[in-house]
mmCIF file of C-alpha atoms in Angstrom:
data_model
loop_
_atom_site.group_PDB
_atom_site.id
_atom_site.type_symbol
_atom_site.label_atom_id
_atom_site.label_comp_id
_atom_site.label_asym_id
_atom_site.label_seq_id
_atom_site.Cartn_x
_atom_site.Cartn_y
_atom_site.Cartn_z
ATOM 1 C CA MET Y 352 58.251 71.490 69.246
ATOM 2 C CA GLN Y 353 56.394 68.213 68.853
ATOM 3 C CA THR Y 354 52.711 68.278 68.014
ATOM 4 C CA ILE Y 355 50.132 65.589 68.609
ATOM 5 C CA GLU Y 356 46.542 65.383 67.387
ATOM 6 C CA ILE Y 357 43.669 64.071 69.479
ATOM 7 C CA ASN Y 358 39.922 63.941 68.867
ATOM 8 C CA GLY Y 359 37.384 65.536 71.184
ATOM 9 C CA SER Y 360 33.611 65.800 71.360
ATOM 10 C CA LEU Y 361 31.756 69.028 72.120
ATOM 11 C CA ARG Y 362 29.897 69.074 75.464
ATOM 12 C CA THR Y 363 26.345 70.394 75.484
ATOM 13 C CA THR Y 364 25.447 69.607 79.113
ATOM 14 C CA PHE Y 365 27.346 70.756 82.181
ATOM 15 C CA GLY Y 366 27.373 70.043 85.902
ATOM 16 C CA LYS Y 367 28.610 67.437 88.363
ATOM 17 C CA LYS Y 368 26.068 64.794 87.391
ATOM 18 C CA GLU Y 369 26.855 65.045 83.665
ATOM 19 C CA SER Y 370 30.612 65.068 84.308
ATOM 20 C CA LYS Y 371 30.325 61.957 86.476
ATOM 21 C CA THR Y 372 28.348 60.169 83.731
ATOM 22 C CA GLU Y 373 30.983 61.108 81.132
ATOM 23 C CA ARG Y 374 33.794 59.804 83.351
ATOM 24 C CA LYS Y 375 31.987 56.472 83.753
ATOM 25 C CA GLU Y 376 31.884 56.236 79.935
ATOM 26 C CA GLY Y 377 35.678 56.641 79.750
ATOM 27 C CA LYS Y 378 35.583 60.340 78.819
ATOM 28 C CA VAL Y 379 37.318 63.234 80.565
ATOM 29 C CA PRO Y 380 35.725 66.706 80.697
ATOM 30 C CA CYS Y 381 38.027 69.407 79.309
ATOM 31 C CA VAL Y 382 37.960 73.112 78.554
ATOM 32 C CA ILE Y 383 39.964 75.246 76.138
ATOM 33 C CA TYR Y 384 40.244 79.006 76.644
ATOM 34 C CA GLY Y 385 42.306 82.031 75.654
ATOM 35 C CA ASN Y 386 42.446 83.978 72.371
ATOM 36 C CA GLY Y 387 38.757 83.369 71.620
ATOM 37 C CA ASP Y 388 35.652 81.694 72.991
ATOM 38 C CA THR Y 389 35.780 79.129 75.769
ATOM 39 C CA VAL Y 390 34.959 75.644 74.479
ATOM 40 C CA HIS Y 391 33.871 72.711 76.686
ATOM 41 C CA PHE Y 392 34.539 69.213 75.320
ATOM 42 C CA THR Y 393 35.490 65.668 76.295
ATOM 43 C CA LEU Y 394 38.457 63.463 75.433
ATOM 44 C CA ASP Y 395 38.859 59.688 75.604
ATOM 45 C CA GLN Y 396 40.988 58.312 78.453
ATOM 46 C CA ALA Y 397 43.191 56.506 75.887
ATOM 47 C CA ASP Y 398 44.040 59.790 74.122
ATOM 48 C CA ILE Y 399 44.850 61.509 77.406
ATOM 49 C CA ARG Y 400 47.521 58.950 78.290
ATOM 50 C CA LYS Y 401 49.554 60.127 75.281
ATOM 51 C CA ILE Y 402 49.819 63.693 76.591
ATOM 52 C CA VAL Y 403 49.641 63.406 80.396
ATOM 53 C CA TYR Y 404 51.823 60.412 81.268
ATOM 54 C CA THR Y 405 54.933 61.496 79.370
ATOM 55 C CA PRO Y 406 57.971 63.632 80.204
ATOM 56 C CA ASN Y 407 57.521 65.500 76.895
ATOM 57 C CA SER Y 408 55.602 68.700 76.306
ATOM 58 C CA TYR Y 409 53.388 68.928 73.238
ATOM 59 C CA ILE Y 410 51.395 71.368 71.224
ATOM 60 C CA VAL Y 411 48.082 69.517 71.082
ATOM 61 C CA ASN Y 412 45.908 69.889 67.983
ATOM 62 C CA ILE Y 413 42.466 69.094 69.359
ATOM 63 C CA ASN Y 414 39.947 68.102 66.685
ATOM 64 C CA ILE Y 415 36.581 69.074 68.208
ATOM 65 C CA ASP Y 416 33.869 67.890 65.838
ATOM 66 C CA GLY Y 417 35.901 68.858 62.757
ATOM 67 C CA LYS Y 418 37.394 72.140 64.038
ATOM 68 C CA ILE Y 419 41.091 71.944 64.969
ATOM 69 C CA GLU Y 420 42.189 73.967 68.008
ATOM 70 C CA PRO Y 421 45.981 74.198 68.659
ATOM 71 C CA ALA Y 422 46.600 74.334 72.413
ATOM 72 C CA VAL Y 423 48.919 73.486 75.287
ATOM 73 C CA MET Y 424 47.948 71.803 78.552
ATOM 74 C CA ARG Y 425 47.592 74.364 81.307
ATOM 75 C CA GLU Y 426 46.348 72.269 84.247
ATOM 76 C CA VAL Y 427 45.509 68.621 84.903
ATOM 77 C CA GLN Y 428 43.305 67.602 87.843
ATOM 78 C CA PHE Y 429 43.592 64.086 89.274
ATOM 79 C CA HIS Y 430 41.191 62.096 91.459
ATOM 80 C CA PRO Y 431 42.556 62.120 95.046
ATOM 81 C CA VAL Y 432 42.169 58.355 95.553
ATOM 82 C CA SER Y 433 42.328 56.605 92.175
ATOM 83 C CA ASP Y 434 44.788 59.136 90.651
ATOM 84 C CA SER Y 435 42.847 59.087 87.376
ATOM 85 C CA VAL Y 436 42.491 62.281 85.338
ATOM 86 C CA VAL Y 437 39.202 64.058 86.112
ATOM 87 C CA HIS Y 438 39.622 67.361 84.224
ATOM 88 C CA ILE Y 439 42.089 69.130 81.903
ATOM 89 C CA ASP Y 440 42.426 72.833 81.085
ATOM 90 C CA PHE Y 441 43.955 73.709 77.713
ATOM 91 C CA TYR Y 442 45.163 77.121 76.568
ATOM 92 C CA ARG Y 443 44.652 78.039 72.902
ATOM 93 C CA VAL Y 444 47.852 79.169 71.155
ATOM 94 C CA ASP Y 445 48.656 81.185 68.060
ATOM 95 C CA HIS Y 446 51.827 82.449 66.414
ATOM 96 C CA LYS Y 447 51.409 86.067 67.579
ATOM 97 C CA HIS Y 448 50.934 85.879 71.351
ATOM 98 C CA PRO Y 449 53.409 84.438 73.885
ATOM 99 C CA VAL Y 450 52.389 81.354 75.822
ATOM 100 C CA THR Y 451 53.749 79.750 79.009
ATOM 101 C CA ILE Y 452 54.706 76.065 79.056
ATOM 102 C CA GLU Y 453 57.051 73.696 80.883
ATOM 103 C CA ILE Y 454 59.762 72.175 78.660
ATOM 104 C CA PRO Y 455 61.990 69.219 79.689
ATOM 105 C CA VAL Y 456 65.672 69.807 80.466
ATOM 106 C CA ARG Y 457 68.318 67.673 78.735
ATOM 107 C CA LEU Y 458 71.916 67.681 79.941
ATOM 108 C CA THR Y 459 74.568 67.366 77.221
ATOM 109 C CA GLY Y 460 78.243 66.507 77.502
ATOM 110 C CA VAL Y 461 80.245 64.723 80.199
ATOM 111 C CA SER Y 462 80.942 66.888 83.223
ATOM 112 C CA GLU Y 463 84.490 67.450 84.472
ATOM 113 C CA GLY Y 464 83.238 66.615 87.974
ATOM 114 C CA VAL Y 465 81.821 63.274 86.787
ATOM 115 C CA ARG Y 466 85.191 62.454 85.209
ATOM 116 C CA GLN Y 467 86.758 63.035 88.632
ATOM 117 C CA GLY Y 468 84.393 60.497 90.238
ATOM 118 C CA GLY Y 469 81.393 62.669 91.123
ATOM 119 C CA LYS Y 470 77.746 61.934 90.438
ATOM 120 C CA MET Y 471 75.492 64.149 88.308
ATOM 121 C CA LEU Y 472 72.187 65.007 89.984
ATOM 122 C CA LEU Y 473 69.365 66.506 87.923
ATOM 123 C CA SER Y 474 67.121 68.339 90.370
ATOM 124 C CA LYS Y 475 64.859 70.244 87.940
ATOM 125 C CA ARG Y 476 63.471 68.101 85.110
ATOM 126 C CA LYS Y 477 61.377 70.861 83.492
ATOM 127 C CA LEU Y 478 61.651 74.639 83.302
ATOM 128 C CA LYS Y 479 58.699 76.987 82.929
ATOM 129 C CA VAL Y 480 59.290 79.291 79.961
ATOM 130 C CA SER Y 481 57.314 81.895 78.054
ATOM 131 C CA GLY Y 482 57.615 82.823 74.398
ATOM 132 C CA ILE Y 483 56.167 82.682 70.922
ATOM 133 C CA ILE Y 484 55.258 79.126 69.939
ATOM 134 C CA ASP Y 485 57.741 79.129 67.011
ATOM 135 C CA LYS Y 486 60.669 79.505 69.462
ATOM 136 C CA PHE Y 487 59.830 76.406 71.533
ATOM 137 C CA THR Y 488 62.079 73.353 71.259
ATOM 138 C CA ASP Y 489 61.460 69.732 72.299
ATOM 139 C CA THR Y 490 64.055 70.019 75.081
ATOM 140 C CA LEU Y 491 66.100 72.753 76.749
ATOM 141 C CA ASP Y 492 69.680 71.574 76.194
ATOM 142 C CA ILE Y 493 72.231 72.548 78.857
ATOM 143 C CA ASP Y 494 75.934 71.813 78.317
ATOM 144 C CA VAL Y 495 77.511 70.491 81.530
ATOM 145 C CA THR Y 496 81.014 69.776 80.174
ATOM 146 C CA SER Y 497 82.735 72.438 82.336
ATOM 147 C CA LEU Y 498 80.741 71.681 85.519
ATOM 148 C CA GLU Y 499 83.222 70.795 88.271
ATOM 149 C CA LEU Y 500 82.914 68.604 91.345
ATOM 150 C CA GLY Y 501 80.734 70.244 94.017
ATOM 151 C CA LYS Y 502 79.365 72.890 91.629
ATOM 152 C CA SER Y 503 75.799 73.529 90.428
ATOM 153 C CA ILE Y 504 74.052 75.119 87.465
ATOM 154 C CA PHE Y 505 71.243 77.491 88.425
ATOM 155 C CA VAL Y 506 68.433 78.908 86.298
ATOM 156 C CA SER Y 507 70.242 82.275 86.358
ATOM 157 C CA ASP Y 508 73.224 80.611 84.587
ATOM 158 C CA VAL Y 509 71.272 79.621 81.443
ATOM 159 C CA GLN Y 510 69.386 81.413 78.708
ATOM 160 C CA PHE Y 511 67.619 80.357 75.526
ATOM 161 C CA ASP Y 512 67.002 82.352 72.340
ATOM 162 C CA GLY Y 513 63.530 83.868 72.169
ATOM 163 C CA LEU Y 514 62.392 82.390 75.500
ATOM 164 C CA THR Y 515 61.910 84.006 78.894
ATOM 165 C CA ILE Y 516 62.559 81.633 81.802
ATOM 166 C CA LEU Y 517 59.860 81.972 84.471
ATOM 167 C CA THR Y 518 61.301 79.414 86.914
ATOM 168 C CA PRO Y 519 62.946 81.347 89.812
ATOM 169 C CA ALA Y 520 66.582 82.283 89.088
ATOM 170 C CA THR Y 521 67.830 80.718 92.343
ATOM 171 C CA THR Y 522 66.512 77.252 91.413
ATOM 172 C CA ALA Y 523 69.286 74.655 90.946
ATOM 173 C CA ILE Y 524 68.939 72.652 87.728
ATOM 174 C CA CYS Y 525 71.769 70.166 88.276
ATOM 175 C CA ALA Y 526 74.852 69.594 90.419
ATOM 176 C CA VAL Y 527 77.858 67.285 90.603
ATOM 177 C CA LYS Y 528 78.123 65.745 94.070
ATOM 178 C CA MET Y 529 81.078 63.867 95.450
ATOM 179 C CA THR Y 530 80.437 60.155 96.019
ATOM 180 C CA ARG Y 531 81.780 58.148 98.946
ATOM 181 C CA ALA Y 532 84.096 56.249 96.621
ATOM 182 C CA ALA Y 533 85.512 59.523 95.270
ATOM 183 C CA ARG Y 534 86.000 60.850 98.834
ATOM 184 C CA GLY Y 535 87.824 57.663 99.801
ATOM 185 C CA ALA Y 536 90.071 57.849 96.737
ATOM 186 C CA ALA Y 537 90.831 61.525 97.427
ATOM 187 C CA ALA Y 538 91.659 60.768 101.091
ATOM 188 C CA ALA Y 539 93.916 57.847 100.062
ATOM 189 C CA ALA Y 540 95.694 60.051 97.513
ATOM 190 C CA ALA Y 541 96.221 62.761 100.164
ATOM 191 C CA GLU Y 542 97.739 60.219 102.603
ATOM 192 C CA ASN Y 543 100.171 58.887 99.959
ATOM 193 C CA LYS Y 544 101.629 62.339 99.305
#
């Protein structure tokens, strides 16, 4: 899985007033917890863009005043009006304990249903999985070559080595839907027989 390093500064004061001052200075209050002490720190807005506004999932090495903390983003809070990031929760990771993270889905192959004129619809862009950090991949690859027209792939249909899928089993990941053009061609072919 991809890693990214960002620099943080330890927070010594807490509260709404201090957090508001930090946000005005272009900093975002953050917290890291799990597998040790809880640490409060701030990150620059510019660094946050690299990890929040991306479809990828990262293991974030946070350098807090010289001490590196490997973590994953657990929750991001946005301002209700401006949609700017106001707070981030990180969860500390290690190589012994399982961690939960959302990993992007990537469809591979050309579906049989698409070859027949259907349209591939990806309805679930990320799946929530749990596992040891060494088992995580950049993407969860799903082969759709045998997917026929009008059929779907559900979470219950896929599995990945060393990972437990936490997204509900009845969730559809992708489907091949018939387009109007394909329906018209099928109707024309049926009339010519």
